[in-house]
mmCIF file of C-alpha atoms and ligand atoms in Angstrom:
data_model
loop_
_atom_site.group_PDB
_atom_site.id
_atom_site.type_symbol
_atom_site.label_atom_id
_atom_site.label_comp_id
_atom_site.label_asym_id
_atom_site.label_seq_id
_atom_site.Cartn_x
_atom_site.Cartn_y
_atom_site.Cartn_z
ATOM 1 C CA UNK K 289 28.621 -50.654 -39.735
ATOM 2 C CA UNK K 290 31.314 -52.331 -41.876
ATOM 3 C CA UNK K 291 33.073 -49.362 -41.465
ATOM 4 C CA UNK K 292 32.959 -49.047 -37.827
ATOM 5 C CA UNK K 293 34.062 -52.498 -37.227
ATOM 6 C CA UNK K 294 37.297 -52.356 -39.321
ATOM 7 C CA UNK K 295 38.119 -49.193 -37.737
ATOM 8 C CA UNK K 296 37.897 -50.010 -34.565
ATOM 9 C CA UNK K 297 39.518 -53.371 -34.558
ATOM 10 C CA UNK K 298 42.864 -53.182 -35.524
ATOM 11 C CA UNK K 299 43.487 -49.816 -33.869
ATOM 12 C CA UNK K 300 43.077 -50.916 -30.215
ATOM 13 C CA UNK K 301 45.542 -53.270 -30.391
ATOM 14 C CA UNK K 302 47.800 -50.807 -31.705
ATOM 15 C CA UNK K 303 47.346 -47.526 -30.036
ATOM 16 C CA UNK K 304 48.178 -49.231 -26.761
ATOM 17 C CA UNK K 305 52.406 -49.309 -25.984
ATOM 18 C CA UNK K 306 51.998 -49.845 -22.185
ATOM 19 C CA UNK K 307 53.455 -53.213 -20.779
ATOM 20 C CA UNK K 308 51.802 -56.530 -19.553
ATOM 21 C CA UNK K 309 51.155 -56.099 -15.880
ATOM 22 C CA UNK K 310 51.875 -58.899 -13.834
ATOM 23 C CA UNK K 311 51.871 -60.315 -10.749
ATOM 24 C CA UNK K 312 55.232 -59.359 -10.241
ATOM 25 C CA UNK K 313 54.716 -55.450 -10.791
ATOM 26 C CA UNK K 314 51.636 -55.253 -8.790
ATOM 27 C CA UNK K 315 54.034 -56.499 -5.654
ATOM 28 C CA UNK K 316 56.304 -53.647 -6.734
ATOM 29 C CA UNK K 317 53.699 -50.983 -6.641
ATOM 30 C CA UNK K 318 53.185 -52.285 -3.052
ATOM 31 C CA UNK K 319 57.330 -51.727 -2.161
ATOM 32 C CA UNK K 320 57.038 -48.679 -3.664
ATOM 33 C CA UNK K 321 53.749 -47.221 -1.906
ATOM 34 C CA UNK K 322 52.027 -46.887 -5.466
ATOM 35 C CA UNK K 323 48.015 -47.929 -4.726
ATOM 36 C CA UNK K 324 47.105 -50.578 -7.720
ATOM 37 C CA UNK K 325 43.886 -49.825 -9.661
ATOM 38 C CA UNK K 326 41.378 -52.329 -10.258
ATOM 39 C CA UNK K 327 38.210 -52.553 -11.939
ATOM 40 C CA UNK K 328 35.716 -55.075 -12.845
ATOM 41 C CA UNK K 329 34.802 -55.904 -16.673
ATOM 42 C CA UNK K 330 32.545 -58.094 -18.536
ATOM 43 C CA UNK K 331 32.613 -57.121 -22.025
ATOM 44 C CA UNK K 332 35.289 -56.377 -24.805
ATOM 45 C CA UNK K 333 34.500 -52.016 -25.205
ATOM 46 C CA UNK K 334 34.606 -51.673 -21.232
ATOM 47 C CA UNK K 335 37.715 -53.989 -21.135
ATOM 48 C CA UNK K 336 39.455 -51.722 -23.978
ATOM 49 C CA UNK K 337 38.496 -48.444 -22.376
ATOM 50 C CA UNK K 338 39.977 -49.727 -19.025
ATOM 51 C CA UNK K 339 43.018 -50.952 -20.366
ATOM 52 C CA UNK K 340 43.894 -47.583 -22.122
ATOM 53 C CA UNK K 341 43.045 -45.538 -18.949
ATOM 54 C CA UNK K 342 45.983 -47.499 -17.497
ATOM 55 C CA UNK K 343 43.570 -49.471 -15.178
ATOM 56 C CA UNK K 344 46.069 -52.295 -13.367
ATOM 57 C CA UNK K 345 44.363 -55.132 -12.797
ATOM 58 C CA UNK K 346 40.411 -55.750 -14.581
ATOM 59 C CA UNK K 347 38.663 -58.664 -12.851
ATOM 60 C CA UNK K 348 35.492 -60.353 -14.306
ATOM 61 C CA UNK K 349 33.551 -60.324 -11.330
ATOM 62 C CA UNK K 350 31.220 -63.054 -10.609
ATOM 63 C CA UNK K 351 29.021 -59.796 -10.148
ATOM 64 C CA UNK K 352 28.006 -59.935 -13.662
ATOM 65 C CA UNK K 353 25.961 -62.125 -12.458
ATOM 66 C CA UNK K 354 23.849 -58.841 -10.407
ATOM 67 C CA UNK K 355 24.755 -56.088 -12.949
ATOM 68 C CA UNK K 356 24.740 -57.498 -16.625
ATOM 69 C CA UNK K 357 22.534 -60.833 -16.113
ATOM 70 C CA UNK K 358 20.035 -59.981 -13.477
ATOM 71 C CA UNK K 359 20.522 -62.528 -11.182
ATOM 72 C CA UNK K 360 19.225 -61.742 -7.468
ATOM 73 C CA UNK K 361 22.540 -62.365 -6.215
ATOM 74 C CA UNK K 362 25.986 -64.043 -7.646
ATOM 75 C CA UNK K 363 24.851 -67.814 -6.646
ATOM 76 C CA UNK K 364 23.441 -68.649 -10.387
ATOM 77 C CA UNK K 365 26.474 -67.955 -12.128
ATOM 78 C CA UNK K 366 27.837 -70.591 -13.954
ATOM 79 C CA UNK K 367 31.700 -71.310 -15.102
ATOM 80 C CA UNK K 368 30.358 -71.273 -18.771
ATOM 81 C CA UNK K 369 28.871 -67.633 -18.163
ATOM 82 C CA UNK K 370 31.830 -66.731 -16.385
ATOM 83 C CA UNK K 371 34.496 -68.192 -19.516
ATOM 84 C CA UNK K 372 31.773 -66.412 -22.140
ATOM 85 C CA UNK K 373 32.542 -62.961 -20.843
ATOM 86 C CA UNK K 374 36.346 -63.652 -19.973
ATOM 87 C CA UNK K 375 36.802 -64.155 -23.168
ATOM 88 C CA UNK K 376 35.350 -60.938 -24.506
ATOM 89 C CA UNK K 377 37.660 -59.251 -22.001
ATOM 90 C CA UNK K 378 40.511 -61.021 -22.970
ATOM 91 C CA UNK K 379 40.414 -59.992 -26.705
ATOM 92 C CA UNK K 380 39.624 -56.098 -25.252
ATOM 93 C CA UNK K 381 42.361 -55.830 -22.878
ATOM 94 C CA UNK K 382 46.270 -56.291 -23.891
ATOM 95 C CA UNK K 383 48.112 -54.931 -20.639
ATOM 96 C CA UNK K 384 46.171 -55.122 -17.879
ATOM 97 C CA UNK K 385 46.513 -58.281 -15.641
ATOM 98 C CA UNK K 386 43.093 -60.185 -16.145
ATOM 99 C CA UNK K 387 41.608 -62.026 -13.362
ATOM 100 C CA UNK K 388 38.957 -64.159 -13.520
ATOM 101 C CA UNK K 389 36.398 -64.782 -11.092
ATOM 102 C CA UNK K 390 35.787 -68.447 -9.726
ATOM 103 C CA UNK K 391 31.834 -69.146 -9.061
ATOM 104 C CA UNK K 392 29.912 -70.631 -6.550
ATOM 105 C CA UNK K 393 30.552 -74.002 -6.397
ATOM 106 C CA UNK K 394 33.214 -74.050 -9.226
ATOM 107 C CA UNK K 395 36.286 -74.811 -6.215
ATOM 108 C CA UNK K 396 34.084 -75.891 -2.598
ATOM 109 C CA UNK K 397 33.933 -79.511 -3.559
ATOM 110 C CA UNK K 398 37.280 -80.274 -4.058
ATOM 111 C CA UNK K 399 40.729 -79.378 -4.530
ATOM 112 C CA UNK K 400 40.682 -81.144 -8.255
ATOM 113 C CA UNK K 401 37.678 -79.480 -9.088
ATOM 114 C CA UNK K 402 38.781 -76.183 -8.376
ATOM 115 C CA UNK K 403 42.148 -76.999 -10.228
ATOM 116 C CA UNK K 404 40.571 -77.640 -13.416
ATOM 117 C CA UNK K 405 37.849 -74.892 -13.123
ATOM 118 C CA UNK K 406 40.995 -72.588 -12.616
ATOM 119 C CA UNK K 407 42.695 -74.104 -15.776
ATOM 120 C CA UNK K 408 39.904 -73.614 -17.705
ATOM 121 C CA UNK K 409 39.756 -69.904 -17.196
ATOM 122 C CA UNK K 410 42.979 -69.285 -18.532
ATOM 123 C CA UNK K 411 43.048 -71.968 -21.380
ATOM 124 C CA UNK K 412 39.398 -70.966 -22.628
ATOM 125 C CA UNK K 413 38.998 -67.539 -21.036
ATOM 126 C CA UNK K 414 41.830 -66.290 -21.342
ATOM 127 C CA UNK K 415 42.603 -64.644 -18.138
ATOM 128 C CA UNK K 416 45.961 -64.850 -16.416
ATOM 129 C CA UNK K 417 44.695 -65.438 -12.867
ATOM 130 C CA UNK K 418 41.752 -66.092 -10.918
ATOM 131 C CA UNK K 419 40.227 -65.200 -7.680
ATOM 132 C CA UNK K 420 38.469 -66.911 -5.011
ATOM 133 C CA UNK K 421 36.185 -66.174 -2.322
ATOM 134 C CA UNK K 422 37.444 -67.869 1.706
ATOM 135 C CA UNK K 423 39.875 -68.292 3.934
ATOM 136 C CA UNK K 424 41.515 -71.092 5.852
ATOM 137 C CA UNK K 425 38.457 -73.191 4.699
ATOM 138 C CA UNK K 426 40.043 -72.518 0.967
ATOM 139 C CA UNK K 427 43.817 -72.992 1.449
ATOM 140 C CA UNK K 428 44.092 -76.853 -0.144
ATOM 141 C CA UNK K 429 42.313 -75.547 -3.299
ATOM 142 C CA UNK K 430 44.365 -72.081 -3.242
ATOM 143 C CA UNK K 431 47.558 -74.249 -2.624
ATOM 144 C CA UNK K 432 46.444 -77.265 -5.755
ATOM 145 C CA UNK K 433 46.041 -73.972 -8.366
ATOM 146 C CA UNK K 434 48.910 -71.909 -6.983
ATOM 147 C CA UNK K 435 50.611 -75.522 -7.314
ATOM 148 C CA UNK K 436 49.788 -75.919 -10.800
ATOM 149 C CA UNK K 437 51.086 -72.190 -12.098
ATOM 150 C CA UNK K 438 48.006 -70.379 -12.064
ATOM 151 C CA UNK K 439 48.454 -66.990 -9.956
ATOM 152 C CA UNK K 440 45.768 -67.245 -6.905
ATOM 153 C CA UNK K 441 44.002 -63.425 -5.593
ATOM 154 C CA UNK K 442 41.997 -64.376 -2.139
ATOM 155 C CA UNK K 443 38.990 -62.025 -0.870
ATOM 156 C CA UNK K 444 37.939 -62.280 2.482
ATOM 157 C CA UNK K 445 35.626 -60.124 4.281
ATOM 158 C CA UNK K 446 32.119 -59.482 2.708
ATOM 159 C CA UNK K 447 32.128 -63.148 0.645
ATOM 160 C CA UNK K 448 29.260 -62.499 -1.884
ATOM 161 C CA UNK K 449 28.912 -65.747 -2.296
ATOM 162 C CA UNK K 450 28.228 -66.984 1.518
ATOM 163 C CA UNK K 451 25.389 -64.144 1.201
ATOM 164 C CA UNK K 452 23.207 -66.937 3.032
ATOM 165 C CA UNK K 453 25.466 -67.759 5.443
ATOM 166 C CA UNK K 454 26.732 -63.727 6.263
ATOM 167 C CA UNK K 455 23.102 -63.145 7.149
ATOM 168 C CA UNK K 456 22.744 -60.279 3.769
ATOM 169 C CA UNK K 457 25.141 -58.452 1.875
ATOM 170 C CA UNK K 458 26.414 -56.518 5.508
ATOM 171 C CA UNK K 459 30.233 -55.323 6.643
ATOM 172 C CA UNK K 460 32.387 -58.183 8.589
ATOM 173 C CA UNK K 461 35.106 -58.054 11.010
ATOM 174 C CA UNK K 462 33.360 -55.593 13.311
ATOM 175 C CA UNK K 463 34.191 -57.627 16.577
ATOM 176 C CA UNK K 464 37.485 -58.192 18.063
ATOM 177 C CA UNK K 465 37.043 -62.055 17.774
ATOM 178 C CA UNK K 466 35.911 -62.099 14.062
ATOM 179 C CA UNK K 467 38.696 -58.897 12.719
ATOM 180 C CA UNK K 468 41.374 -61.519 14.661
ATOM 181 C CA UNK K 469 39.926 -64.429 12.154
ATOM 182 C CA UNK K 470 40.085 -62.391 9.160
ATOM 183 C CA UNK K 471 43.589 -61.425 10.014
ATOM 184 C CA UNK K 472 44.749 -65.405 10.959
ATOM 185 C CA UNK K 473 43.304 -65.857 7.405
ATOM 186 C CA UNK K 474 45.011 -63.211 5.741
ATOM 187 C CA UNK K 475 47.686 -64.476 7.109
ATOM 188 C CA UNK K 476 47.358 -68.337 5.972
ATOM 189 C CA UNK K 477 46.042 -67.218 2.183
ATOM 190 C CA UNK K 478 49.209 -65.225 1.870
ATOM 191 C CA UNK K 479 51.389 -68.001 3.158
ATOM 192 C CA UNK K 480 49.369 -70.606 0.679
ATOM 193 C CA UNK K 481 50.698 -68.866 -2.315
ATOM 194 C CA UNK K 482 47.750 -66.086 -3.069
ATOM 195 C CA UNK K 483 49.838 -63.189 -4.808
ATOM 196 C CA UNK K 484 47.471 -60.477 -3.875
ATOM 197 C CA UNK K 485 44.144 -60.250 -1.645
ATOM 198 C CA UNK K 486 40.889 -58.344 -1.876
ATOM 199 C CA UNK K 487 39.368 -57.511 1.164
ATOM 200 C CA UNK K 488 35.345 -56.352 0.851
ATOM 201 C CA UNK K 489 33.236 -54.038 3.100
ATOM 202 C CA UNK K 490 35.555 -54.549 6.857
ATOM 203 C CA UNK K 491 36.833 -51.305 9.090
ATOM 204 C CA UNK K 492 38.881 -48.907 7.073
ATOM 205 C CA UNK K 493 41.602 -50.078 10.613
ATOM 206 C CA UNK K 494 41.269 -53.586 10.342
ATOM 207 C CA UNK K 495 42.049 -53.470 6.487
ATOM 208 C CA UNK K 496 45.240 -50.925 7.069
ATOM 209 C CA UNK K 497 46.345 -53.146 9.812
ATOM 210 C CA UNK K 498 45.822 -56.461 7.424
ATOM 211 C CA UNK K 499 47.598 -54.547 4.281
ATOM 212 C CA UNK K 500 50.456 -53.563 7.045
ATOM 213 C CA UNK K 501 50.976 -57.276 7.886
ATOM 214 C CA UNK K 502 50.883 -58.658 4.952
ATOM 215 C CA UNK K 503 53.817 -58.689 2.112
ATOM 216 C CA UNK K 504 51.228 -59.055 -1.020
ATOM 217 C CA UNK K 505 48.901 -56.284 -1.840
ATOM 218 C CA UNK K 506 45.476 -55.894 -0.404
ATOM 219 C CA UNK K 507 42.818 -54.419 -2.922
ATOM 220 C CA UNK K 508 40.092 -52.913 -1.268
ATOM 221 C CA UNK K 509 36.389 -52.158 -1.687
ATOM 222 C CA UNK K 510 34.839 -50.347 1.277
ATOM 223 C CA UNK K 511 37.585 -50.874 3.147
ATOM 224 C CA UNK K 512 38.946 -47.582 3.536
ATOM 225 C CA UNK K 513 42.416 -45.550 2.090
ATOM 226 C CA UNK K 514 44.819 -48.246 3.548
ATOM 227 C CA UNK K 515 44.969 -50.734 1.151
ATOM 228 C CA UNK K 516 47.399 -51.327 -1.392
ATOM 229 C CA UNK K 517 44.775 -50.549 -3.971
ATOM 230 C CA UNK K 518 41.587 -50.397 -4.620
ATOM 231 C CA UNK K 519 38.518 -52.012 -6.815
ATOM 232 C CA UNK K 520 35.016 -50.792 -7.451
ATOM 233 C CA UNK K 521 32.503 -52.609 -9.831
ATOM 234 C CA UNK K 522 32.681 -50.655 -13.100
ATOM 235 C CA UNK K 523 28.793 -50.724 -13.472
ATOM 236 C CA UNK K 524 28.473 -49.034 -9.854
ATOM 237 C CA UNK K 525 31.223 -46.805 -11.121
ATOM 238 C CA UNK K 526 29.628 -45.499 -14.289
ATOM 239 C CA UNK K 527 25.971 -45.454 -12.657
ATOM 240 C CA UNK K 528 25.053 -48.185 -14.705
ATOM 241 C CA UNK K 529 23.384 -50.615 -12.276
ATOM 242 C CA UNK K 530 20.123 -49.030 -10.733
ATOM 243 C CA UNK K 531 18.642 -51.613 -8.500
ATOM 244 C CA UNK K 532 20.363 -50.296 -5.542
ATOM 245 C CA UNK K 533 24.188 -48.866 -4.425
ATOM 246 C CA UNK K 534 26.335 -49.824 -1.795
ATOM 247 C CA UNK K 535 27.527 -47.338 0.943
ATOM 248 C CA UNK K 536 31.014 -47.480 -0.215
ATOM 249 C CA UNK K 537 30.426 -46.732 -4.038
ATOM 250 C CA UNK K 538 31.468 -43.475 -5.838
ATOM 251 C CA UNK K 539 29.429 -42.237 -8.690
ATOM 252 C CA UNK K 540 31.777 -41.293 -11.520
ATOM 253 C CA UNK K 541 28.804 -40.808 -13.867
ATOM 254 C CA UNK K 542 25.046 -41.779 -14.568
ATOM 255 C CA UNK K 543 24.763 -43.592 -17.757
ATOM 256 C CA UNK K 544 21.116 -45.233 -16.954
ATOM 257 C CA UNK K 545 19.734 -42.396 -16.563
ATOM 258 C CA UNK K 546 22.152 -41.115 -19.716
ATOM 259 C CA UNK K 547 21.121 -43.995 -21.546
ATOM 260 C CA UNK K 548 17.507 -43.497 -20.842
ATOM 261 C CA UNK K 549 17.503 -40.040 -22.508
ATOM 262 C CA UNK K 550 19.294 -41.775 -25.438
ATOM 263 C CA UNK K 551 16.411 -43.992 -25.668
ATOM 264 C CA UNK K 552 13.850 -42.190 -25.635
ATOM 265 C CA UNK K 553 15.340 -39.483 -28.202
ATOM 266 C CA UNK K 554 15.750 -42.236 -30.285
ATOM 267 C CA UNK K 555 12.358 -43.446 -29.933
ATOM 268 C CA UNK K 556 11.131 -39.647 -30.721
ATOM 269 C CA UNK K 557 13.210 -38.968 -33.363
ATOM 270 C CA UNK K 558 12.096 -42.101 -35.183
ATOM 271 C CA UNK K 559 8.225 -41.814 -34.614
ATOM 272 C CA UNK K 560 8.359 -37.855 -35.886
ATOM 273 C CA UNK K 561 10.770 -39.372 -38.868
ATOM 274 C CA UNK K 562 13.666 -37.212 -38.270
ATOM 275 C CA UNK K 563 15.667 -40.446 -38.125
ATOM 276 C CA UNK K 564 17.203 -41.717 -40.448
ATOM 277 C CA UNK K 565 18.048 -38.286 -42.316
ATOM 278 C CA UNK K 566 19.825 -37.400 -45.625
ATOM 279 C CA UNK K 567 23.436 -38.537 -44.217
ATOM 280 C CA UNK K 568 22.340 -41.862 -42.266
ATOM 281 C CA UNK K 569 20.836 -43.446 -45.693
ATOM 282 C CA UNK K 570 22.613 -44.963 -49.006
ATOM 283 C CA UNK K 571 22.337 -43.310 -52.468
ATOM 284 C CA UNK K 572 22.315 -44.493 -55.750
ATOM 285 C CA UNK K 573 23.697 -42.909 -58.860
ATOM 286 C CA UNK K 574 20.892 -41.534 -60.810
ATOM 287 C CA UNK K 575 21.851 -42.813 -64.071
ATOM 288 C CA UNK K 576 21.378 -46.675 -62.348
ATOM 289 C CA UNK K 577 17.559 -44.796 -60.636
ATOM 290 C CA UNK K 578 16.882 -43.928 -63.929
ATOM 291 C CA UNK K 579 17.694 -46.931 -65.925
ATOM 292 C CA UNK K 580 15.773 -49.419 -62.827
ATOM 293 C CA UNK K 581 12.349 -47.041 -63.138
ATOM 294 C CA UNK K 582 12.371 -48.063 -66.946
ATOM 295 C CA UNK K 583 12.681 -52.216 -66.091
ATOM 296 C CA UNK K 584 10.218 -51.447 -63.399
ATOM 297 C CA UNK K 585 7.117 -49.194 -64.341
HETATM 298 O O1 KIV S 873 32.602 -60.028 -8.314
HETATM 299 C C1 KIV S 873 33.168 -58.936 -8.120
HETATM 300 O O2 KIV S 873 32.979 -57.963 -8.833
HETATM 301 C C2 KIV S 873 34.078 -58.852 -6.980
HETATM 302 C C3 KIV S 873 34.579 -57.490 -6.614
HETATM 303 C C4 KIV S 873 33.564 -56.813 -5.802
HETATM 304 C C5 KIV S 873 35.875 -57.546 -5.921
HETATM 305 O O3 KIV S 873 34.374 -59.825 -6.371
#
């Protein structure tokens, strides 16, 4: 173990020569047709294994709240949860542009409150932006962050957090009336200050036609091929999360079940004692075995 841990340390922060994304280059990508890749992350080994695949930008999704802690939906999630695994993030990932996510109720009850929430996830998390879940109904608290120097990333669309409100976790902007809204919306985030928006479970048209509109990148998840880029939850990603998979989700692997077999392997190998063997344990010279059976029998 001692081993592992100052191995593994130092070398991350060294093997890794790409530059700091920012803001600024994920705008460029846009200009220059290049989709942006995001991915969620709530630990410090995911967040180091994204940021050497090259991954763009790694949010820490107020999903953890589903996929690491259980939760029913994202509504329990706290900003102290929320700092606790930006941080572990933070000290994984060294080029990727961070994002934290804001929680429910951490910027609805006022514009100051969702100021110093914001502040606090990149003076004690560590992140370099945060995102927020709303329209026009969030444009004072986008504009009071943005106002203060912290980078602002919208989502509109499926809100997870208006879950109660939406009726279940179900696609939006399927009528004329309510793809119009989302678009007016859009619209007024971008002109707020928001340097890039994410735009959740809406027609694969409606999110081309947004992304086309709009100057600032649109990251999508299950909204189709026209966005600017495009996010998946890494636990959906890797098969990770079991309790159930949204429509729009690619398998890339199945580590539950992968982890299961682990598991129980483990558990066999140690009930039949074939774990630990000869090269998992510690020896002792025999001279020292020798001279400690004399003290001791
Ligand atoms: O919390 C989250 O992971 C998100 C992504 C789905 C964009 O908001």
């Amino acid at each position: 173990m001692e081993g592992t841990l100052s191995t593994s340390a130092p070398v991350s922060a060294s093997v890794n020569p790409r530059k700091k994304i920012t803001t600024i280059s994920l705008r460029q990508k846009k200009e220059r047709g290049e989709p942006i890749v995001m991915l969620t992350a709530y630990d410090y080994p995911t967040a180091m294994a994204e940021d050497q695949a090259g991954v763009d930008v790694i949010l820490v999704g107020d999903s953890l709240g589903m996929v690491v802690l259980g939760y029913e939906n994202t509504l329990p999630v706290t900003m102290e949860e929320m700092l606790h695994h930006s941080r572990a993030v933070s000290r994984g990932a060294k080029s990727a542009l961070l994002v934290g996510d804001m929680p429910f109720m951490s910027y609805q009850v006022s514009a100051e409150d969702a100021l110093r929430n914001a502040g606090r996830f990149l003076q004690q998390g560590g992140m370099d932006a945060v995102k927020l879940e709303g329209g026009r109904e969030r444009v004072d608290a986008v504009q009071a962050i943005i106002g203060a120097g912290i980078p602002v990333m919208g989502h509109l669309g499926l809100t997870p957090q208006s879950v109660h409100q939406l009726g279940g976790f179900r696609p939006q902007g399927r009528t004329a009336s309510a793809a119009k809204r989302l678009l007016e919306d859009a619209l007024l985030l971008e002109q707020a200050g928001c340097f890039s928006l994410v735009l959740e479970s809406v027609p694969a048209r409606l999110a081309e036609l947004v992304s086309r509109r709009l100057a600032i990148p649109t990251i999508g998840i299950g909204a189709g091929v026209g966005c600017d880029g495009q996010v998946l939850v890494t636990h959906d990603l890797l098969g990770l999360f079991d309790r159930f998979t949204p429509k729009f989700v690619k398998k890339y692997a199945n580590f539950h079940a992968e982890m299961q077999r682990a598991f129980a392997e483990f558990k066999s190998d140690v009930e039949s004692k074939q774990f630990p063997a000869v090269e998992h344990s510690v020896e002792m010279a025999d001279a020292e075995w020798v001279s400690l059976l004399k003290e001791v029998e």
